[in-house]
Amino acid sequence: MLRSKILATGMYVPPKVVTNNDLAPMMDTSDEWIRQRTGIEQRHWVEGKVATSDLALEASLIAIKNAGIDKSQIDMIILANLSPDHEFPGTACFLQKKLGVPGIPALDVRQQCTGFIYGLSIADQYIRTGTYKTILVIGAEVHSKGLDKTPNGREISVLFGDGAGAAIITATEVKDPKKDSYLYSTHLHADGTFAEELWVPSPGFDTTGDRLTQQMMDEGLIYPKMNGKNVFVHAVKRMPEAIEEALKANELKIEDIDFFVFHQANLRIIDMVAKQFSIPEHKYFNTIQKYANTTAATIPIGIDEAVRAGKLKKGMLVASAAFGSGFTWGSAIFRF
Ligand code: ACO
């Protein structure tokens, strides 16, 4: 049967490290508060005119190299992000220009922390139907330029970091469904009832006047706003639901999964999900300490880091789950 598989991955974070102590004088926060509540120790921030498409380019070049393919073999680009280079056109177009692959479709996915799983799912549909053979799926974010770096923004601004992760998804003919590497399934969800629980209110086109005014800037509406407690409550419910759904669809038990790649928003969320399923520590590992929440980039960064750390090996059955703004959530199961 014709299916898709992750052929190779790559990741990139900008060199500048920003520790919790670096944030303390800016935001009236402390290393102790951030570590205790989130597990985050540091994050990476871009410097100068570096945009989401630049980080995406670096991660993509590494993934292409690791896959041993030529960029001319890529049939489609799917770039998940919430921090676009510009309002329009989509950031995938800027990445396409920098990558030098004109002509192929370039699509932006705006599903925040679940963006990579949405991207993977879209790629899978195109490959299963035989439309495309090789698709570059990326998650990339430059959060640092969009955060309120004053005490007003501390509840959110300490949580995010910049980075990118990329995957080359290719068509594969599955002969042995129990042994071959392929994407078993993706399950996607959203509930826009909660769209304003984690969002950036302005600029926007749902205004009576101009989409951006001085008043919006003065009121800080250009920065992310979050009802942290409600996001937390939904995250620890929806991620397990998405995993259960995927297990059921594939007639698998939690013990059948060799490795888990969870979205990294808060170490407490991950610990609660792992505890709920009694997942032993050696079956997952966290990147939030080093990179904070890199939103759409988190899952591909997690896969890439786990491979390089020797934790995620070829042939393992992997489950991935994410939850984020929208609210959006979803899961993927694949044999690596
Ligand atoms: N430093 C110091 N104090 C702070 C900070 C900070 N950075 N931020 C908030 N505080 C203070 C608040 O002012 C408040 O003080 P008060 O009690 O005097 O009013 C107090 O700390 C709140 O503390 P807690 O109640 O312990 O906070 P909580 O346990 O809710 O943790 C957190 C906050 C970490 C944000 C948590 O709610 C969370 O992780 N939520 C989920 C975030 C998430 O999953 N996001 C989704 C993905 S992001 C995406 O999709 C783009």
Tab-separated table of C-alpha atoms and ligand atoms in Angstrom:
chain	number	residue	atom	x	y	z
A	1	MET	CA	0.000	0.000	0.000
A	2	LEU	CA	1.149	3.544	-0.750
A	3	ARG	CA	1.881	5.537	2.385
A	4	SER	CA	4.159	8.320	3.584
A	5	LYS	CA	7.140	8.160	5.911
A	6	ILE	CA	9.561	10.515	7.625
A	7	LEU	CA	12.749	10.036	5.630
A	8	ALA	CA	14.895	12.488	7.599
A	9	THR	CA	14.735	15.525	9.877
A	10	GLY	CA	16.791	18.613	10.671
A	11	MET	CA	16.620	21.412	13.206
A	12	TYR	CA	18.081	24.822	13.785
A	13	VAL	CA	18.033	27.325	16.632
A	14	PRO	CA	19.700	30.751	16.484
A	15	PRO	CA	22.971	30.952	18.452
A	16	LYS	CA	21.926	33.518	21.090
A	17	VAL	CA	20.927	31.853	24.390
A	18	VAL	CA	18.651	33.800	26.747
A	19	THR	CA	18.527	32.368	30.272
A	20	ASN	CA	15.785	32.868	32.833
A	21	ASN	CA	18.173	35.148	34.717
A	22	ASP	CA	18.512	37.302	31.577
A	23	LEU	CA	14.721	37.796	31.612
A	24	ALA	CA	14.494	38.580	35.342
A	25	PRO	CA	15.421	42.293	35.190
A	26	MET	CA	13.281	42.886	32.051
A	27	MET	CA	10.084	41.225	33.217
A	28	ASP	CA	10.127	41.176	37.006
A	29	THR	CA	10.397	37.402	36.996
A	30	SER	CA	12.891	34.893	38.398
A	31	ASP	CA	14.712	31.743	37.413
A	32	GLU	CA	13.006	29.977	40.310
A	33	TRP	CA	9.443	30.964	39.207
A	34	ILE	CA	10.002	29.940	35.598
A	35	ARG	CA	11.703	26.613	36.425
A	36	GLN	CA	9.151	25.634	39.063
A	37	ARG	CA	6.089	26.447	36.945
A	38	THR	CA	7.351	25.355	33.512
A	39	GLY	CA	10.694	23.519	33.630
A	40	ILE	CA	12.203	26.068	31.231
A	41	GLU	CA	15.847	27.019	31.894
A	42	GLN	CA	16.716	28.945	28.739
A	43	ARG	CA	15.577	29.674	25.203
A	44	HIS	CA	17.177	30.894	21.960
A	45	TRP	CA	16.357	34.278	20.424
A	46	VAL	CA	17.283	35.574	16.983
A	47	GLU	CA	19.372	38.713	16.576
A	48	GLY	CA	19.057	41.282	13.788
A	49	LYS	CA	17.010	40.821	10.634
A	50	VAL	CA	16.540	37.065	11.016
A	51	ALA	CA	13.009	35.880	10.237
A	52	THR	CA	11.009	32.657	10.497
A	53	SER	CA	11.874	31.764	6.882
A	54	ASP	CA	15.609	32.050	7.707
A	55	LEU	CA	15.336	29.566	10.578
A	56	ALA	CA	13.139	27.336	8.397
A	57	LEU	CA	15.769	27.463	5.634
A	58	GLU	CA	18.571	26.296	7.948
A	59	ALA	CA	16.492	23.396	9.309
A	60	SER	CA	15.340	22.461	5.786
A	61	LEU	CA	18.887	22.366	4.386
A	62	ILE	CA	19.930	19.990	7.173
A	63	ALA	CA	16.867	17.763	6.618
A	64	ILE	CA	17.531	17.682	2.848
A	65	LYS	CA	21.172	16.738	3.490
A	66	ASN	CA	20.209	14.059	6.033
A	67	ALA	CA	17.675	12.641	3.572
A	68	GLY	CA	20.341	12.404	0.871
A	69	ILE	CA	18.042	14.002	-1.685
A	70	ASP	CA	18.442	16.947	-4.012
A	71	LYS	CA	16.172	19.941	-3.368
A	72	SER	CA	14.839	19.564	-6.920
A	73	GLN	CA	13.105	16.371	-5.736
A	74	ILE	CA	10.819	18.325	-3.368
A	75	ASP	CA	7.268	18.468	-4.770
A	76	MET	CA	5.681	20.724	-2.127
A	77	ILE	CA	6.544	22.931	0.862
A	78	ILE	CA	4.332	23.056	3.955
A	79	LEU	CA	5.456	25.538	6.599
A	80	ALA	CA	3.672	25.689	9.950
A	81	ASN	CA	4.146	28.916	11.904
A	82	LEU	CA	2.362	31.630	13.879
A	83	SER	CA	5.146	34.188	13.456
A	84	PRO	CA	5.082	34.968	9.721
A	85	ASP	CA	7.775	37.051	8.023
A	86	HIS	CA	4.973	39.318	6.761
A	87	GLU	CA	1.163	39.365	6.979
A	88	PHE	CA	1.122	38.270	3.348
A	89	PRO	CA	2.239	36.451	1.303
A	90	GLY	CA	2.673	33.290	3.343
A	91	THR	CA	6.078	32.583	4.846
A	92	ALA	CA	6.355	29.358	2.827
A	93	CYS	CA	6.793	31.603	-0.235
A	94	PHE	CA	9.736	33.420	1.380
A	95	LEU	CA	11.258	30.085	2.342
A	96	GLN	CA	10.745	28.823	-1.198
A	97	LYS	CA	12.628	31.815	-2.596
A	98	LYS	CA	15.525	31.313	-0.160
A	99	LEU	CA	15.609	27.566	-0.856
A	100	GLY	CA	15.599	28.217	-4.623
A	101	VAL	CA	12.792	25.862	-5.635
A	102	PRO	CA	10.348	28.035	-7.618
A	103	GLY	CA	7.165	26.627	-9.102
A	104	ILE	CA	6.153	23.986	-6.568
A	105	PRO	CA	3.226	24.690	-4.200
A	106	ALA	CA	4.164	26.477	-0.970
A	107	LEU	CA	1.584	26.372	1.822
A	108	ASP	CA	1.404	28.040	5.234
A	109	VAL	CA	-0.318	26.212	8.082
A	110	ARG	CA	-1.544	28.414	10.949
A	111	GLN	CA	-2.407	25.920	13.650
A	112	GLN	CA	0.098	27.053	16.275
A	113	CYS	CA	1.479	24.324	18.547
A	114	THR	CA	-0.393	21.663	16.557
A	115	GLY	CA	0.869	23.120	13.257
A	116	PHE	CA	3.457	20.459	12.511
A	117	ILE	CA	0.968	17.615	13.046
A	118	TYR	CA	-1.505	19.410	10.762
A	119	GLY	CA	1.310	19.820	8.186
A	120	LEU	CA	2.245	16.155	8.453
A	121	SER	CA	-1.391	15.194	7.945
A	122	ILE	CA	-1.736	17.373	4.830
A	123	ALA	CA	1.489	15.925	3.404
A	124	ASP	CA	0.222	12.415	4.116
A	125	GLN	CA	-3.018	13.022	2.175
A	126	TYR	CA	-1.128	14.262	-0.908
A	127	ILE	CA	1.247	11.317	-0.778
A	128	ARG	CA	-1.429	8.651	-0.177
A	129	THR	CA	-3.350	9.880	-3.217
A	130	GLY	CA	-0.198	9.697	-5.328
A	131	THR	CA	-0.273	13.441	-6.059
A	132	TYR	CA	3.228	14.113	-4.682
A	133	LYS	CA	6.204	11.928	-3.754
A	134	THR	CA	8.376	14.161	-1.592
A	135	ILE	CA	7.146	16.949	0.688
A	136	LEU	CA	9.140	19.274	2.925
A	137	VAL	CA	7.213	19.887	6.166
A	138	ILE	CA	8.597	22.496	8.531
A	139	GLY	CA	7.645	24.139	11.801
A	140	ALA	CA	9.450	27.415	12.467
A	141	GLU	CA	8.980	30.382	14.769
A	142	VAL	CA	10.525	33.707	15.646
A	143	HIS	CA	8.612	34.435	18.846
A	144	SER	CA	11.125	36.816	20.379
A	145	LYS	CA	10.154	39.801	18.206
A	146	GLY	CA	6.469	39.514	19.113
A	147	LEU	CA	6.647	39.273	22.904
A	148	ASP	CA	5.898	41.935	25.493
A	149	LYS	CA	9.264	42.019	27.275
A	150	THR	CA	7.977	44.133	30.181
A	151	PRO	CA	6.403	42.830	33.434
A	152	ASN	CA	2.991	43.107	31.695
A	153	GLY	CA	3.920	40.203	29.428
A	154	ARG	CA	5.750	37.992	31.891
A	155	GLU	CA	3.109	35.263	32.167
A	156	ILE	CA	3.523	34.496	28.441
A	157	SER	CA	6.845	35.928	27.326
A	158	VAL	CA	8.951	33.618	29.503
A	159	LEU	CA	7.394	30.576	27.811
A	160	PHE	CA	8.528	30.960	24.210
A	161	GLY	CA	11.712	30.493	22.196
A	162	ASP	CA	12.797	30.758	18.554
A	163	GLY	CA	13.686	27.743	16.411
A	164	ALA	CA	12.861	25.511	13.469
A	165	GLY	CA	12.487	21.823	12.722
A	166	ALA	CA	12.036	20.236	9.297
A	167	ALA	CA	11.129	16.807	7.961
A	168	ILE	CA	11.332	15.245	4.523
A	169	ILE	CA	8.201	13.177	4.008
A	170	THR	CA	8.365	10.685	1.150
A	171	ALA	CA	6.148	8.101	-0.473
A	172	THR	CA	6.812	4.510	0.531
A	173	GLU	CA	5.364	1.185	-0.592
A	174	VAL	CA	4.463	-0.634	2.635
A	175	LYS	CA	4.949	-4.379	2.324
A	176	ASP	CA	4.963	-5.364	5.998
A	177	PRO	CA	2.593	-3.062	7.952
A	178	LYS	CA	3.962	-4.332	11.275
A	179	LYS	CA	7.623	-3.640	10.479
A	180	ASP	CA	7.973	-1.022	7.730
A	181	SER	CA	8.518	2.670	8.453
A	182	TYR	CA	5.412	4.703	7.644
A	183	LEU	CA	2.878	7.128	9.044
A	184	TYR	CA	0.053	5.058	10.520
A	185	SER	CA	-2.373	7.920	11.132
A	186	THR	CA	-2.935	11.526	12.085
A	187	HIS	CA	-5.909	12.827	14.057
A	188	LEU	CA	-6.655	16.553	14.010
A	189	HIS	CA	-8.985	18.699	16.119
A	190	ALA	CA	-9.874	22.322	16.791
A	191	ASP	CA	-12.399	24.181	18.920
A	192	GLY	CA	-12.651	27.851	17.980
A	193	THR	CA	-14.887	28.473	20.995
A	194	PHE	CA	-11.582	29.037	22.762
A	195	ALA	CA	-9.860	31.110	20.056
A	196	GLU	CA	-9.519	34.096	22.364
A	197	GLU	CA	-8.041	32.124	25.258
A	198	LEU	CA	-4.600	32.325	23.645
A	199	TRP	CA	-4.239	34.852	20.862
A	200	VAL	CA	-2.853	38.123	19.557
A	201	PRO	CA	-5.813	40.548	19.308
A	202	SER	CA	-4.210	43.103	16.965
A	203	PRO	CA	-3.467	43.950	14.257
A	204	GLY	CA	-6.525	42.367	12.697
A	205	PHE	CA	-9.119	42.869	10.015
A	206	ASP	CA	-12.115	42.421	12.343
A	207	THR	CA	-12.023	46.101	13.317
A	208	THR	CA	-14.369	48.972	12.517
A	209	GLY	CA	-11.439	51.087	11.321
A	210	ASP	CA	-7.819	50.480	10.442
A	211	ARG	CA	-6.353	47.105	11.269
A	212	LEU	CA	-3.580	48.732	13.356
A	213	THR	CA	-3.899	51.901	15.408
A	214	GLN	CA	-1.754	53.734	17.929
A	215	GLN	CA	-4.374	52.869	20.564
A	216	MET	CA	-3.943	49.136	19.939
A	217	MET	CA	-0.213	49.569	20.421
A	218	ASP	CA	-0.609	51.706	23.552
A	219	GLU	CA	-2.958	49.087	25.048
A	220	GLY	CA	-0.496	46.276	24.305
A	221	LEU	CA	-2.995	44.460	22.077
A	222	ILE	CA	-0.227	43.585	19.629
A	223	TYR	CA	1.186	41.080	22.127
A	224	PRO	CA	-0.052	37.531	22.871
A	225	LYS	CA	-2.718	37.201	25.576
A	226	MET	CA	-3.368	33.944	27.386
A	227	ASN	CA	-5.676	32.503	29.989
A	228	GLY	CA	-2.885	30.254	31.230
A	229	LYS	CA	-4.927	28.178	33.662
A	230	ASN	CA	-7.616	27.360	31.093
A	231	VAL	CA	-4.997	26.453	28.473
A	232	PHE	CA	-3.369	24.160	31.015
A	233	VAL	CA	-6.648	22.431	31.940
A	234	HIS	CA	-7.504	21.769	28.281
A	235	ALA	CA	-3.965	20.652	27.362
A	236	VAL	CA	-3.892	17.873	29.984
A	237	LYS	CA	-7.297	16.647	28.754
A	238	ARG	CA	-6.962	16.974	24.986
A	239	MET	CA	-3.473	15.519	24.486
A	240	PRO	CA	-4.372	12.212	26.203
A	241	GLU	CA	-7.658	12.111	24.260
A	242	ALA	CA	-5.754	12.502	20.990
A	243	ILE	CA	-3.379	9.698	21.936
A	244	GLU	CA	-6.263	7.393	22.951
A	245	GLU	CA	-8.004	8.113	19.662
A	246	ALA	CA	-4.880	7.234	17.669
A	247	LEU	CA	-4.265	4.035	19.637
A	248	LYS	CA	-7.856	2.914	19.106
A	249	ALA	CA	-7.796	3.695	15.378
A	250	ASN	CA	-4.666	1.571	14.967
A	251	GLU	CA	-5.727	-1.176	17.382
A	252	LEU	CA	-2.702	-0.510	19.559
A	253	LYS	CA	-2.126	-0.404	23.306
A	254	ILE	CA	-0.071	2.261	25.047
A	255	GLU	CA	2.615	-0.393	25.766
A	256	ASP	CA	3.031	-0.961	22.017
A	257	ILE	CA	4.434	2.561	21.607
A	258	ASP	CA	8.239	2.623	21.836
A	259	PHE	CA	8.692	6.392	22.036
A	260	PHE	CA	6.609	9.526	22.592
A	261	VAL	CA	7.246	13.010	21.219
A	262	PHE	CA	5.044	15.440	23.118
A	263	HIS	CA	4.533	19.098	22.426
A	264	GLN	CA	6.632	21.085	24.876
A	265	ALA	CA	4.583	23.883	26.453
A	266	ASN	CA	5.147	23.128	30.106
A	267	LEU	CA	6.995	20.290	31.844
A	268	ARG	CA	4.079	19.918	34.254
A	269	ILE	CA	1.692	19.289	31.350
A	270	ILE	CA	4.014	16.613	29.913
A	271	ASP	CA	4.496	14.961	33.320
A	272	MET	CA	0.741	14.839	33.889
A	273	VAL	CA	0.127	13.255	30.468
A	274	ALA	CA	2.937	10.726	30.987
A	275	LYS	CA	1.622	9.871	34.453
A	276	GLN	CA	-1.908	9.411	33.152
A	277	PHE	CA	-0.661	6.663	30.794
A	278	SER	CA	2.085	5.354	33.151
A	279	ILE	CA	4.661	6.054	30.425
A	280	PRO	CA	8.162	5.299	31.746
A	281	GLU	CA	10.709	8.120	31.549
A	282	HIS	CA	12.985	6.362	29.060
A	283	LYS	CA	10.154	6.411	26.474
A	284	TYR	CA	10.098	10.216	26.065
A	285	PHE	CA	12.437	13.090	26.528
A	286	ASN	CA	12.025	16.801	26.835
A	287	THR	CA	13.545	19.745	25.026
A	288	ILE	CA	11.645	22.498	26.839
A	289	GLN	CA	14.484	23.074	29.317
A	290	LYS	CA	16.801	24.209	26.483
A	291	TYR	CA	14.466	25.697	23.896
A	292	ALA	CA	11.246	26.636	25.788
A	293	ASN	CA	8.067	26.389	23.701
A	294	THR	CA	8.962	26.791	20.024
A	295	THR	CA	5.316	26.215	19.036
A	296	ALA	CA	5.096	24.689	15.516
A	297	ALA	CA	8.809	23.846	15.596
A	298	THR	CA	8.591	21.829	18.811
A	299	ILE	CA	7.604	18.404	17.468
A	300	PRO	CA	10.155	18.243	14.606
A	301	ILE	CA	12.847	19.609	16.951
A	302	GLY	CA	11.875	16.890	19.452
A	303	ILE	CA	12.129	14.158	16.816
A	304	ASP	CA	15.468	15.436	15.534
A	305	GLU	CA	16.991	15.843	19.013
A	306	ALA	CA	15.769	12.429	20.115
A	307	VAL	CA	17.381	10.832	17.055
A	308	ARG	CA	20.685	12.596	17.655
A	309	ALA	CA	20.556	11.699	21.358
A	310	GLY	CA	20.237	8.031	20.356
A	311	LYS	CA	16.826	7.738	22.066
A	312	LEU	CA	14.657	7.504	18.956
A	313	LYS	CA	15.878	4.722	16.681
A	314	LYS	CA	14.887	3.413	13.286
A	315	GLY	CA	12.045	0.926	13.508
A	316	MET	CA	10.523	2.365	16.702
A	317	LEU	CA	6.785	2.955	16.886
A	318	VAL	CA	6.303	6.611	17.819
A	319	ALA	CA	3.291	8.562	19.109
A	320	SER	CA	3.223	12.330	19.005
A	321	ALA	CA	0.637	14.711	20.449
A	322	ALA	CA	0.232	18.468	20.613
A	323	PHE	CA	-2.151	21.073	21.991
A	324	GLY	CA	-2.196	24.822	21.508
A	325	SER	CA	-3.853	28.059	20.564
A	326	GLY	CA	-7.077	27.793	18.601
A	327	PHE	CA	-7.634	25.612	20.584
A	328	THR	CA	-6.092	23.037	18.262
A	329	TRP	CA	-4.854	19.577	19.136
A	330	GLY	CA	-3.926	16.348	17.449
A	331	SER	CA	-1.793	13.246	17.319
A	332	ALA	CA	0.294	11.176	14.939
A	333	ILE	CA	1.505	7.596	15.108
A	334	PHE	CA	4.336	6.505	12.878
A	335	ARG	CA	6.980	3.827	12.648
A	336	PHE	CA	10.270	5.672	12.301
B	1	ACO	N1	7.334	35.476	36.856
B	1	ACO	C1	6.915	35.691	38.102
B	1	ACO	N2	5.601	35.708	38.459
B	1	ACO	C2	4.702	35.485	37.487
B	1	ACO	C3	5.096	35.247	36.155
B	1	ACO	C4	6.460	35.255	35.845
B	1	ACO	N3	6.931	35.032	34.602
B	1	ACO	N4	3.973	35.063	35.412
B	1	ACO	C5	2.926	35.168	36.248
B	1	ACO	N5	3.365	35.439	37.486
B	1	ACO	C6	2.575	35.608	38.705
B	1	ACO	C7	1.185	36.113	38.399
B	1	ACO	O1	1.159	37.516	38.392
B	1	ACO	C8	0.375	35.542	39.546
B	1	ACO	O2	0.612	36.321	40.689
B	1	ACO	P1	-0.565	36.548	41.813
B	1	ACO	O3	-0.822	35.174	42.368
B	1	ACO	O4	0.076	37.466	42.767
B	1	ACO	O5	-1.739	37.095	41.076
B	1	ACO	C9	1.059	34.205	39.794
B	1	ACO	O6	2.404	34.315	39.273
B	1	ACO	C10	0.364	33.061	39.061
B	1	ACO	O7	1.015	31.916	39.472
B	1	ACO	P2	0.387	30.494	39.317
B	1	ACO	O8	-1.065	30.529	39.652
B	1	ACO	O9	1.233	29.513	40.046
B	1	ACO	O10	0.538	30.268	37.748
B	1	ACO	P3	0.161	28.965	36.977
B	1	ACO	O11	0.372	27.772	37.830
B	1	ACO	O12	-1.147	29.134	36.320
B	1	ACO	O13	1.296	28.904	35.854
B	1	ACO	C11	1.616	29.153	33.504
B	1	ACO	C12	1.300	29.848	34.835
B	1	ACO	C13	3.020	28.580	33.616
B	1	ACO	C14	1.576	30.147	32.402
B	1	ACO	C15	0.605	27.998	33.270
B	1	ACO	O14	-0.706	28.508	33.395
B	1	ACO	C16	0.750	27.334	31.927
B	1	ACO	O15	1.746	26.715	31.614
B	1	ACO	N6	-0.293	27.374	31.111
B	1	ACO	C17	-0.291	26.687	29.830
B	1	ACO	C18	0.553	27.349	28.791
B	1	ACO	C19	0.428	26.571	27.485
B	1	ACO	O16	0.294	25.350	27.477
B	1	ACO	N7	0.374	27.209	26.352
B	1	ACO	C20	-0.054	26.472	25.171
B	1	ACO	C21	0.807	26.436	24.114
B	1	ACO	S1	1.246	27.952	23.456
B	1	ACO	C22	0.613	28.053	21.842
B	1	ACO	O17	-0.194	27.320	21.396
B	1	ACO	C23	1.066	29.229	21.088
